[in-house]
Backbone as numpy.savetxt, mean C-alpha at the origin, in Angstrom:
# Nx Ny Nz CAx CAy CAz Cx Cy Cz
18.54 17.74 -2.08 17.45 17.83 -3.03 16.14 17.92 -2.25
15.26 18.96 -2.28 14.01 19.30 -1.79 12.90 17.80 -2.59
11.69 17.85 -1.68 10.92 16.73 -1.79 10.11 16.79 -3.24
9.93 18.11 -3.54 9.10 18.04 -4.65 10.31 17.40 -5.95
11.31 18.06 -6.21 12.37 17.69 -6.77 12.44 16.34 -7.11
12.53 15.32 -5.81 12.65 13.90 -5.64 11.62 12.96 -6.49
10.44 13.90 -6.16 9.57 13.27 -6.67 8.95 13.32 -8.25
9.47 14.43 -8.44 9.53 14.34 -9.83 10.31 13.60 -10.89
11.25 13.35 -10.07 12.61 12.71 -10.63 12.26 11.38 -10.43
11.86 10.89 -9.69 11.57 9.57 -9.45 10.37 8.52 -10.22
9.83 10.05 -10.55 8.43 9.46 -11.11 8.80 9.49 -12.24
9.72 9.96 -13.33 10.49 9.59 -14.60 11.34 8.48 -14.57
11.68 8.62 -13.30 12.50 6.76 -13.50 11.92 5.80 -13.55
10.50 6.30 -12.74 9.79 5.10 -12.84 9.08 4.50 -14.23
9.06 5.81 -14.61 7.92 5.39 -16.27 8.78 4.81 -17.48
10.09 5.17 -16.87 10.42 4.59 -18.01 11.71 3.29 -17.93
11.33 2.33 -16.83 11.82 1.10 -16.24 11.16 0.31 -17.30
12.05 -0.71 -18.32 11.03 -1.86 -18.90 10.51 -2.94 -18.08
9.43 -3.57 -18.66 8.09 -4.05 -17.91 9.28 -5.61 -17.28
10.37 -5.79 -18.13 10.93 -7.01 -17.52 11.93 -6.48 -16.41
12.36 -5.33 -16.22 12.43 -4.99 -15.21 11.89 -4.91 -14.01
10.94 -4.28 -14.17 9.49 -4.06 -13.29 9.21 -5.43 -13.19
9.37 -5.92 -13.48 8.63 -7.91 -13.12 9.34 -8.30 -11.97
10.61 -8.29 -12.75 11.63 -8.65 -11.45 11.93 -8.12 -10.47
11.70 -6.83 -10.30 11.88 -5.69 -8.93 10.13 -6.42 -8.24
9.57 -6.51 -8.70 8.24 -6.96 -8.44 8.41 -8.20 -7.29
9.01 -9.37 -8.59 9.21 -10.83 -7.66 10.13 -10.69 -7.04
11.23 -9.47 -6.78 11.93 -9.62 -5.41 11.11 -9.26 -4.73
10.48 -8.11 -4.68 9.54 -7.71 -3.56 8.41 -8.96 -2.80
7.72 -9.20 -3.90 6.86 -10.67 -3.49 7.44 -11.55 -2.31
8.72 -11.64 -2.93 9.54 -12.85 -2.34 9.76 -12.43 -0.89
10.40 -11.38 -0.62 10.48 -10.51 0.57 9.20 -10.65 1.14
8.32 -10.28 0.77 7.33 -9.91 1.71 7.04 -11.40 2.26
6.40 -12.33 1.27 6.66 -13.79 1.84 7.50 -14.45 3.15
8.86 -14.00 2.95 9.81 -14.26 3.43 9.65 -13.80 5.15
9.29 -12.24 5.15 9.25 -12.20 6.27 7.75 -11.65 6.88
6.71 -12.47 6.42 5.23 -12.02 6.94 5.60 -12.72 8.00
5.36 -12.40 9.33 5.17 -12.84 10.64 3.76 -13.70 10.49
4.15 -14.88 11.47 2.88 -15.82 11.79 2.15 -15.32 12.17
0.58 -15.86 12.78 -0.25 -15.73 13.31 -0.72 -14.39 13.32
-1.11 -13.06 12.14 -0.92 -12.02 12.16 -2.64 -12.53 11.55
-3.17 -11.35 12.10 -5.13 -11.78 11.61 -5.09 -10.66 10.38
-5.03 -9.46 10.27 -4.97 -8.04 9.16 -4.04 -7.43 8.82
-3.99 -7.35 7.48 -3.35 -6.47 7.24 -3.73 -5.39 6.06
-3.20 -3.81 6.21 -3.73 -2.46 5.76 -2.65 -2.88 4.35
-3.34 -3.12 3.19 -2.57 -2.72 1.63 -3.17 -1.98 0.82
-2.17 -1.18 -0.24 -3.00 -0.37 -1.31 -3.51 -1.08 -2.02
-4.34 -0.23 -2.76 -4.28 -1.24 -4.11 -3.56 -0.15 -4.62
-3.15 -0.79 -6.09 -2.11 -0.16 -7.08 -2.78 1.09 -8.24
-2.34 2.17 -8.42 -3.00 2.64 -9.50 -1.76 2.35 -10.78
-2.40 2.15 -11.72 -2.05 1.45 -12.98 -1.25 2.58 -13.74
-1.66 4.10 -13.81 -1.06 5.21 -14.78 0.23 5.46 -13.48
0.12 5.36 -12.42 1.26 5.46 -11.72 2.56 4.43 -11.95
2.26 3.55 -12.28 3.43 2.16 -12.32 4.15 1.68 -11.05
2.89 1.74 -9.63 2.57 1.23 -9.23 3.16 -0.02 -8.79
3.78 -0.95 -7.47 4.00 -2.28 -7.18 2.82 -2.77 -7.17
2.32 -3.77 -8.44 1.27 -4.35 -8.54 1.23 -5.30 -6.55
-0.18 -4.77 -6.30 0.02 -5.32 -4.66 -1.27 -6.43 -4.75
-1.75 -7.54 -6.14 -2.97 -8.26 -5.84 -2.24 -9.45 -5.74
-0.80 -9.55 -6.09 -0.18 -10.91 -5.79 -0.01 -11.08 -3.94
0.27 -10.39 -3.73 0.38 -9.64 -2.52 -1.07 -10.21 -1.58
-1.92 -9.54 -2.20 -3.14 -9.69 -1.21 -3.48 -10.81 -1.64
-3.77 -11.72 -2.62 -3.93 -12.79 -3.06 -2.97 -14.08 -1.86
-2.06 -13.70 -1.10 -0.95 -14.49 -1.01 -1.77 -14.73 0.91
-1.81 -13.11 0.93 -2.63 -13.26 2.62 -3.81 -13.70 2.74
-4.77 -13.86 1.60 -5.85 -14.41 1.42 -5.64 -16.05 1.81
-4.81 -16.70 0.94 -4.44 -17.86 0.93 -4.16 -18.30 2.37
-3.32 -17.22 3.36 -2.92 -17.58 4.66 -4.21 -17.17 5.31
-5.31 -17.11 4.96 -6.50 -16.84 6.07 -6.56 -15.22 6.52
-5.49 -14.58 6.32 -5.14 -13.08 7.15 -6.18 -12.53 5.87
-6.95 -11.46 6.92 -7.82 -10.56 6.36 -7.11 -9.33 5.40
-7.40 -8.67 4.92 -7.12 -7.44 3.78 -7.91 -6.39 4.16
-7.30 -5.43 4.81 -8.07 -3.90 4.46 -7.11 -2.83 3.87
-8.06 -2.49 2.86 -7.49 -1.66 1.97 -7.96 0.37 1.82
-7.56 0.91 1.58 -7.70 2.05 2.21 -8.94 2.98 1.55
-9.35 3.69 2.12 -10.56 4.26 1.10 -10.31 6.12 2.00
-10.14 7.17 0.90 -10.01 8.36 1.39 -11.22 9.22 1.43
-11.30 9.47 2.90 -12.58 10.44 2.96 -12.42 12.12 2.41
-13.31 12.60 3.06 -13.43 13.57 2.31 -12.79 14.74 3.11
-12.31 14.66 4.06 -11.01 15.30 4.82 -9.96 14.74 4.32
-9.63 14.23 3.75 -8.48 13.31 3.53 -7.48 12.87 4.27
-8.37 12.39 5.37 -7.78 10.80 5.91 -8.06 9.76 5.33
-7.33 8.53 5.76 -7.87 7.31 5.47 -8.64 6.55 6.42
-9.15 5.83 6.03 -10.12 4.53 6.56 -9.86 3.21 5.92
-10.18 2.64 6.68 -9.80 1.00 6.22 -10.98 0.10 6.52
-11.11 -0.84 5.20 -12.21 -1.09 4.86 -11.75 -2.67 4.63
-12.42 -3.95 4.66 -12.44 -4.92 4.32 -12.80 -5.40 2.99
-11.57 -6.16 2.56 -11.53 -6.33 0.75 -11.70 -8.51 0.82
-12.15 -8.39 -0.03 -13.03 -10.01 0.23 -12.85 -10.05 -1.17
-12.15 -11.22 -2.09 -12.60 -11.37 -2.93 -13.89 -11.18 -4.20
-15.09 -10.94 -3.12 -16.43 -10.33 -4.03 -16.48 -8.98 -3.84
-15.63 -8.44 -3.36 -15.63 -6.78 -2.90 -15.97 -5.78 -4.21
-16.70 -4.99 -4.32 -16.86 -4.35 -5.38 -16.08 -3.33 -5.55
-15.55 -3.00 -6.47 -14.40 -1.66 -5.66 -14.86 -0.60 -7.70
-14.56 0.50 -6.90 -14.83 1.75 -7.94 -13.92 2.75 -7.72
-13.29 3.33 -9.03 -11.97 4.43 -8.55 -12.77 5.89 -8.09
-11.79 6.05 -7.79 -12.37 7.50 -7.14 -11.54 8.47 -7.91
-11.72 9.34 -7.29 -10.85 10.49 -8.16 -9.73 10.62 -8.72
-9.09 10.09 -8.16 -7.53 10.00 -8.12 -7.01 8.45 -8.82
-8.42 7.91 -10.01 -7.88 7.03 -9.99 -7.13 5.08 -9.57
-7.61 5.52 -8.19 -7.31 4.97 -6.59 -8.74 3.76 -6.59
-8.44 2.31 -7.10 -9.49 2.00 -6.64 -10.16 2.08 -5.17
-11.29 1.93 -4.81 -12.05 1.70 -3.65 -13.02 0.94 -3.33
-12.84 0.21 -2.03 -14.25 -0.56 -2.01 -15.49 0.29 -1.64
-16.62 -0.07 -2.32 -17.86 0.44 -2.03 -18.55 -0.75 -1.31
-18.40 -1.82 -1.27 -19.79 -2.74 -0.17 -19.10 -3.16 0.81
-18.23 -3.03 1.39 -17.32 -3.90 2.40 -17.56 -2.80 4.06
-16.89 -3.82 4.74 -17.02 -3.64 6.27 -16.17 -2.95 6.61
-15.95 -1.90 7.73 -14.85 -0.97 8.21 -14.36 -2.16 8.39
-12.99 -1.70 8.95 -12.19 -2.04 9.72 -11.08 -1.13 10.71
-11.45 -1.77 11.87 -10.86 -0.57 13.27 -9.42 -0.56 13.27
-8.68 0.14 13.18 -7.27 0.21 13.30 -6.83 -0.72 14.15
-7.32 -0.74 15.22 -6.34 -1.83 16.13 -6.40 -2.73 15.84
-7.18 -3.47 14.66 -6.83 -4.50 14.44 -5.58 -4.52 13.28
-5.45 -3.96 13.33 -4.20 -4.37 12.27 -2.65 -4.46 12.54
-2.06 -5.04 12.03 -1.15 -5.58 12.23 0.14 -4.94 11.54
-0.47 -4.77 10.26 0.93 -4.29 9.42 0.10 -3.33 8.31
1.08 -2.44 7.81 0.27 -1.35 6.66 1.14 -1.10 5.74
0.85 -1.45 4.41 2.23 -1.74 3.52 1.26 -0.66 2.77
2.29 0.34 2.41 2.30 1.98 1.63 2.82 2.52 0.39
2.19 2.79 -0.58 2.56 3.09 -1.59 3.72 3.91 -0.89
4.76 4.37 -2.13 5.76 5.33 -2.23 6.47 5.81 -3.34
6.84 6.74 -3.61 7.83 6.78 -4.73 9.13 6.32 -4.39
9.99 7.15 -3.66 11.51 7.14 -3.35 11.24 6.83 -1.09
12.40 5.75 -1.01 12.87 5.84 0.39 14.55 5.67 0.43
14.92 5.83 1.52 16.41 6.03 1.65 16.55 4.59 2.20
17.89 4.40 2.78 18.17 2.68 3.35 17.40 2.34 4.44
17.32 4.00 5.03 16.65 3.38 6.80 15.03 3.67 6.72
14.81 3.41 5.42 13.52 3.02 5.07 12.29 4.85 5.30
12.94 5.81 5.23 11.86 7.18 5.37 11.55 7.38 3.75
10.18 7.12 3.65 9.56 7.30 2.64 9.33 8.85 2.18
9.01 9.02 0.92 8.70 10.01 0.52 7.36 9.77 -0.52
5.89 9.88 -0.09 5.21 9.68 -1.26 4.42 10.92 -1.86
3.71 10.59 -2.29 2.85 11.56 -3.13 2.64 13.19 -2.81
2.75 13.04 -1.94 3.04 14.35 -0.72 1.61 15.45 -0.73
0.27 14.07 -0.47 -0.83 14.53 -0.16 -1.18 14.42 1.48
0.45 13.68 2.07 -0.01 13.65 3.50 -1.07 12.56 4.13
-2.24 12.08 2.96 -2.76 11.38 3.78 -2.54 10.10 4.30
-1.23 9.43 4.14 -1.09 8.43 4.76 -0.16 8.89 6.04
0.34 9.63 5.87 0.97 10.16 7.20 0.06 10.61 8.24
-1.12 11.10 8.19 -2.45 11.20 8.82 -2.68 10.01 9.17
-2.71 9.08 8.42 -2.90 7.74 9.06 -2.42 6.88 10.06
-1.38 7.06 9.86 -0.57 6.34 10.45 -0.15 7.01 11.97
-0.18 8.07 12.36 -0.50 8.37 13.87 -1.72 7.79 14.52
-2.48 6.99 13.81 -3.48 6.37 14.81 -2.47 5.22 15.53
-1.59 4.99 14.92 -0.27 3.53 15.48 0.47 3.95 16.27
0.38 4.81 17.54 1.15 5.41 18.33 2.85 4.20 18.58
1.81 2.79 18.74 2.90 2.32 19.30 4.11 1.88 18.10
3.57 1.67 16.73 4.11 1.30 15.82 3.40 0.35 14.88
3.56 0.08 13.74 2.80 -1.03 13.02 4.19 -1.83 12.78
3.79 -3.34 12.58 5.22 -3.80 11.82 6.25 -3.47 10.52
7.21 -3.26 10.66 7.85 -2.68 9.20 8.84 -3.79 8.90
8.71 -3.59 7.59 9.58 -5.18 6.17 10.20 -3.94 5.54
11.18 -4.34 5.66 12.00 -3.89 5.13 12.99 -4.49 3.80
């Protein structure tokens, strides 16, 4: 099955999962991520969620690294469409952009090397974890700034 295919297909499974479904695919995920956040980690790169997508709500998520002291940068797309990563603070003002996609508008870059881990929207991945998302490319642009690797949860 070709990528566009996948993704079409996927994005009907997704819309039409009930919400007590989606809760619970949710709090496994939560739980996971919990489970295996590595210690002493200072940043980490998360989306935020868009809502007409159905989306892994990710503020329990950032809410959770907040609590552990670990910073939040969240992604903001320029106008080449790469990403940048920006610092999300509880008072952060954030405004959607085109796509929907919230963004922060008052917050501080943040330099790639500091980060630690970059958790990525997706539609569909296989077991050994190769994603397939939106297939605008720009997180795959991104993510070659990590020559050596970022951490992956699987």
């Amino acid at each position: 099955m070709e990528k566009h295919e996948l993704r079409k297909l996927f994005f009907q499974k997704r819309k039409v999962i009930s919400a007590k479904k989606a809760s619970k695919f949710h709090e496994n995920i939560y739980s996971n991520f919990e489970q295996f956040l590595p210690q002493n980690i200072e940043t980490v790169h998360i989306y935020l969620p868009i809502a007409d997508k159905a989306e892994i709500d990710t503020w329990p998520i950032i809410q959770h690294l907040w609590s552990k002291n670990i910073q939040v940068a969240v992604p903001k797309t320029e106008a080449n469409s790469t990403i940048s990563s920006w610092l999300l603070t509880p008072g952060t003002k954030l405004v959607e952009n085109p796509w929907k996609i919230l963004e922060p508008i008052d917050a501080d870059p943040v330099h790639h090397k500091s980060i630690y881990m970059v958790v990525l929207p997706l539609l569909v991945c296989d077991i050994h974890g190769h994603r397939i998302g939106y297939g605008t490319g720009n997180y795959y642009r991104f993510l070659v700034l990590f020559p050596g690797g970022v951490a992956a949860v699987r």
